[in-house]
Amino acid sequence: MGGHRQGVEVRPNSIRIHFTWEGKARKETLRNQGGAAMAPTPANIRYAERLAAEIREKIRLGTFAFVEYFSATDASGSGLTFGGQLDTWLAAQRIEDSTRAGYSSAIRFWKAAAVEGVPLGERPIRTLKRSDLLLALATRPGLSGKTVNNYVSVAREALELAVADKVLQDNPASGIPRAQHQKDPPDPFSRDEAERIIAHHHAASPAQVANLVEFWFWTGLRTSEIAGLRWPNVDLSSGSMVVSEALVRGAAKGTTKTNVARTVLLNSRAAAALARQKAHTFLAGGHVFLDPRYGTPWTEERAFRRSFWEPGLKRLEIRYRRPYNMRHSYATQMLMAGMNPAFCARQLGHSVEVFLSTYARWIDGERNDAEMARIEAAISPELPRKTAS
């Protein structure tokens, strides 16, 4: 038994398909699902002839995906798995370190998630199905909707790159519905809570920590902006500072979260905190706030939170909220003081739309009674009514 017909080579114990792809002649052995060479039976030979014709037509149309047909090898002759594709996609991204860390977390999930006893990271990409991705997610019912959407987004984009490279014809992650999730509403500290927290740190913490806490409460900067703030961007004489840098996971980032520098005006409480802090870090000309224990920038929130923030709230018996909620506290304090929402948004580095949607409760809540009083005054039967002359 042997010979060639219609692009099919029948060998004593196997069948090979011949075709030309990307200018190179290829000979690929057909294999069954177990990976063994397909026996040259009459039925298998007929199947091979149909398959060869299908491959030639797809090559002609430009839709041929090598790994869709030959799972054991990719076009270069090495194994291509879902895990390998995820790594390739990540390596091709031009992103910030913090974003890369988030993507890496999603990739670790997909690689480790086992379906039918096999980690998805080891699965040949051609065999991956949408149901595999859904089953993997089902093994972690405790994942938040936001996390699920982030994980699916990474898988979708990595597989879309495989489609673009003509490794796959279809993206098995497309069409996976977004998980429902509700963004937690702001949970600010009250003015009384804020003052108690500030007073506690002035009494019990190093001076630099106390300055940091008071400054944070009265500027509402993002965590990364607090860590990245440098003295050259502070002008105490004019009572302002330029927020243009951030420090994320210890890596300096030349822009803010929104990639827009902004000028923040300093109120008297924030300016006073900076004036006190000047004695500690100004001469070095670098970061405004340093961890007083080591003389280094605050590279992550966790160090501040565990050493100073959490113990302080516990001692004061104040319900725990993240340090980031100091930002929410300043936003709501501005609104309750009757300040213009557009001005507040600019100070915090929000768009007006995002600011209004985030803090609508505080914008509306303070004015509802006054607005209802107006209509009550108009309809009250005790008020004299103007009669027609």
Coordinates of C-alpha atoms in Angstrom, one line a residue, residues 212-385:
L212 CA 0.3 62.2 55.4
V213 CA -3.0 61.4 56.9
E214 CA -4.1 65.0 57.3
F215 CA -2.9 65.9 53.8
W216 CA -4.8 62.9 52.3
F217 CA -8.0 63.7 54.1
W218 CA -7.9 67.3 52.8
T219 CA -6.7 66.8 49.2
G220 CA -8.4 63.5 48.2
L221 CA -5.5 62.4 46.0
R222 CA -5.4 58.9 44.7
T223 CA -3.1 56.4 46.5
S224 CA -0.7 56.3 43.7
E225 CA -0.7 60.1 43.4
I226 CA 0.1 60.5 47.1
A227 CA 3.0 58.1 46.8
G228 CA 4.3 59.8 43.6
L229 CA 4.0 63.4 44.7
R230 CA 7.4 65.2 44.5
W231 CA 8.5 68.5 46.0
P232 CA 9.3 70.2 42.6
N233 CA 5.6 70.0 41.9
V234 CA 4.6 71.7 45.1
D235 CA 4.4 75.5 45.3
L236 CA 3.5 76.5 48.9
S237 CA 3.8 80.2 48.1
S238 CA 0.9 80.0 45.6
G239 CA -1.0 77.4 47.6
S240 CA -1.0 74.8 44.7
M241 CA 0.6 71.7 43.4
V242 CA 0.7 69.9 40.1
V243 CA -0.3 66.3 40.2
S244 CA 1.4 64.7 37.2
E245 CA 3.1 61.5 38.5
A246 CA 2.2 58.3 40.3
L247 CA 4.0 55.5 42.0
V248 CA 2.3 52.1 41.4
R249 CA 3.7 48.9 43.0
G250 CA 7.0 50.7 43.5
A251 CA 7.3 51.7 39.8
A252 CA 7.4 55.4 38.9
K253 CA 4.7 56.3 36.4
G254 CA 5.2 59.6 34.5
T255 CA 1.4 60.2 34.3
T256 CA -1.6 60.0 36.6
K257 CA -4.3 57.3 36.3
T258 CA -6.2 59.4 33.7
N259 CA -2.9 60.4 31.9
V260 CA -3.8 64.1 32.5
A261 CA -1.8 66.4 34.7
R262 CA -3.9 68.7 36.9
T263 CA -3.3 71.7 39.2
V264 CA -4.7 71.2 42.7
L265 CA -5.4 74.1 45.0
L266 CA -4.3 73.7 48.6
N267 CA -6.8 74.5 51.4
S268 CA -5.3 75.7 54.7
R269 CA -5.3 72.2 56.3
A270 CA -3.5 70.6 53.3
A271 CA -1.0 73.5 53.1
A272 CA -0.3 73.2 56.9
A273 CA 0.4 69.5 56.6
L274 CA 2.9 70.1 53.7
A275 CA 4.6 72.9 55.7
R276 CA 5.2 70.5 58.6
Q277 CA 6.3 67.8 56.2
K278 CA 8.9 70.1 54.6
A279 CA 11.1 69.8 57.6
H280 CA 11.4 66.0 57.0
T281 CA 11.9 65.5 53.2
F282 CA 12.2 68.9 51.4
L283 CA 16.0 69.1 51.3
A284 CA 16.3 65.7 49.5
G285 CA 14.3 67.2 46.7
G286 CA 12.4 64.0 46.0
H287 CA 9.2 62.5 47.2
V288 CA 7.1 64.5 49.6
F289 CA 6.0 61.5 51.7
L290 CA 8.4 58.8 52.8
D291 CA 8.0 55.8 55.1
P292 CA 9.6 57.2 58.3
R293 CA 10.9 53.7 59.2
Y294 CA 13.1 53.3 56.1
G295 CA 13.3 56.7 54.5
T296 CA 11.9 55.3 51.3
P297 CA 8.8 56.1 49.2
W298 CA 5.5 54.3 50.0
T299 CA 5.7 51.7 47.3
E300 CA 2.4 50.1 48.2
E301 CA -0.7 50.9 50.3
R302 CA -0.3 47.6 52.3
A303 CA 2.7 48.8 54.3
F304 CA 0.9 52.0 55.5
R305 CA -2.4 50.2 56.0
R306 CA -1.0 47.3 58.2
S307 CA 1.4 49.4 60.2
F308 CA -0.6 52.5 60.9
W309 CA -4.0 52.7 59.4
E310 CA -5.6 49.5 60.6
P311 CA -4.3 49.8 64.2
G312 CA -5.5 53.4 64.4
L313 CA -9.1 52.6 63.3
K314 CA -9.2 49.6 65.7
R315 CA -8.1 51.7 68.6
L316 CA -10.6 54.4 67.8
E317 CA -13.3 51.8 67.3
I318 CA -14.2 53.3 63.9
R319 CA -15.6 51.0 61.2
Y320 CA -12.9 49.8 58.9
R321 CA -12.6 51.4 55.5
R322 CA -9.6 51.5 53.1
P323 CA -7.3 54.5 53.1
Y324 CA -8.6 55.3 49.6
N325 CA -11.9 56.3 51.3
M326 CA -10.1 59.5 52.5
R327 CA -10.5 60.5 48.9
H328 CA -14.3 60.0 49.1
S329 CA -14.3 61.9 52.3
Y330 CA -12.8 65.0 50.7
A331 CA -15.1 64.8 47.7
T332 CA -18.2 64.7 50.0
Q333 CA -16.9 67.4 52.3
M334 CA -16.5 69.7 49.3
L335 CA -20.0 69.0 48.1
M336 CA -21.6 69.5 51.5
A337 CA -19.8 72.8 51.7
G338 CA -21.8 73.8 48.6
M339 CA -18.8 73.9 46.2
N340 CA -19.3 73.7 42.4
P341 CA -19.3 70.1 41.3
A342 CA -17.3 71.0 38.1
F343 CA -14.5 72.5 40.3
C344 CA -14.6 69.5 42.6
A345 CA -14.2 67.1 39.7
R346 CA -11.2 69.0 38.4
Q347 CA -9.5 68.9 41.8
L348 CA -9.9 65.2 42.1
G349 CA -9.0 64.4 38.5
H350 CA -12.4 63.1 37.5
S351 CA -14.5 64.0 34.5
V352 CA -17.6 65.9 35.5
E353 CA -19.7 63.0 34.3
V354 CA -17.9 60.4 36.5
F355 CA -17.9 62.8 39.4
L356 CA -21.6 63.4 39.2
S357 CA -22.5 59.8 38.8
T358 CA -20.2 58.8 41.7
Y359 CA -21.3 61.4 44.2
A360 CA -24.9 62.1 43.1
R361 CA -26.2 61.1 46.5
W362 CA -24.3 63.9 48.2
I363 CA -25.1 66.5 45.5
D364 CA -28.8 65.7 45.7
G365 CA -29.2 64.9 49.4
E366 CA -28.2 68.3 50.7
R367 CA -30.6 70.1 48.4
N368 CA -33.7 67.8 48.4
D369 CA -35.2 69.4 51.6
A370 CA -34.6 72.9 50.2
E371 CA -36.2 72.0 46.9
M372 CA -39.2 70.4 48.5
A373 CA -39.6 73.4 50.8
R374 CA -40.1 75.5 47.7
I375 CA -42.9 73.5 46.3
E376 CA -44.5 73.3 49.8
A377 CA -44.4 77.1 50.0
A378 CA -46.1 77.3 46.6
I379 CA -49.0 75.0 47.5
S380 CA -49.5 75.7 51.2
P381 CA -53.1 76.7 51.8
E382 CA -52.1 79.1 54.5
L383 CA -50.3 81.4 52.1
P384 CA -52.4 84.2 50.6
R385 CA -53.3 83.6 47.0

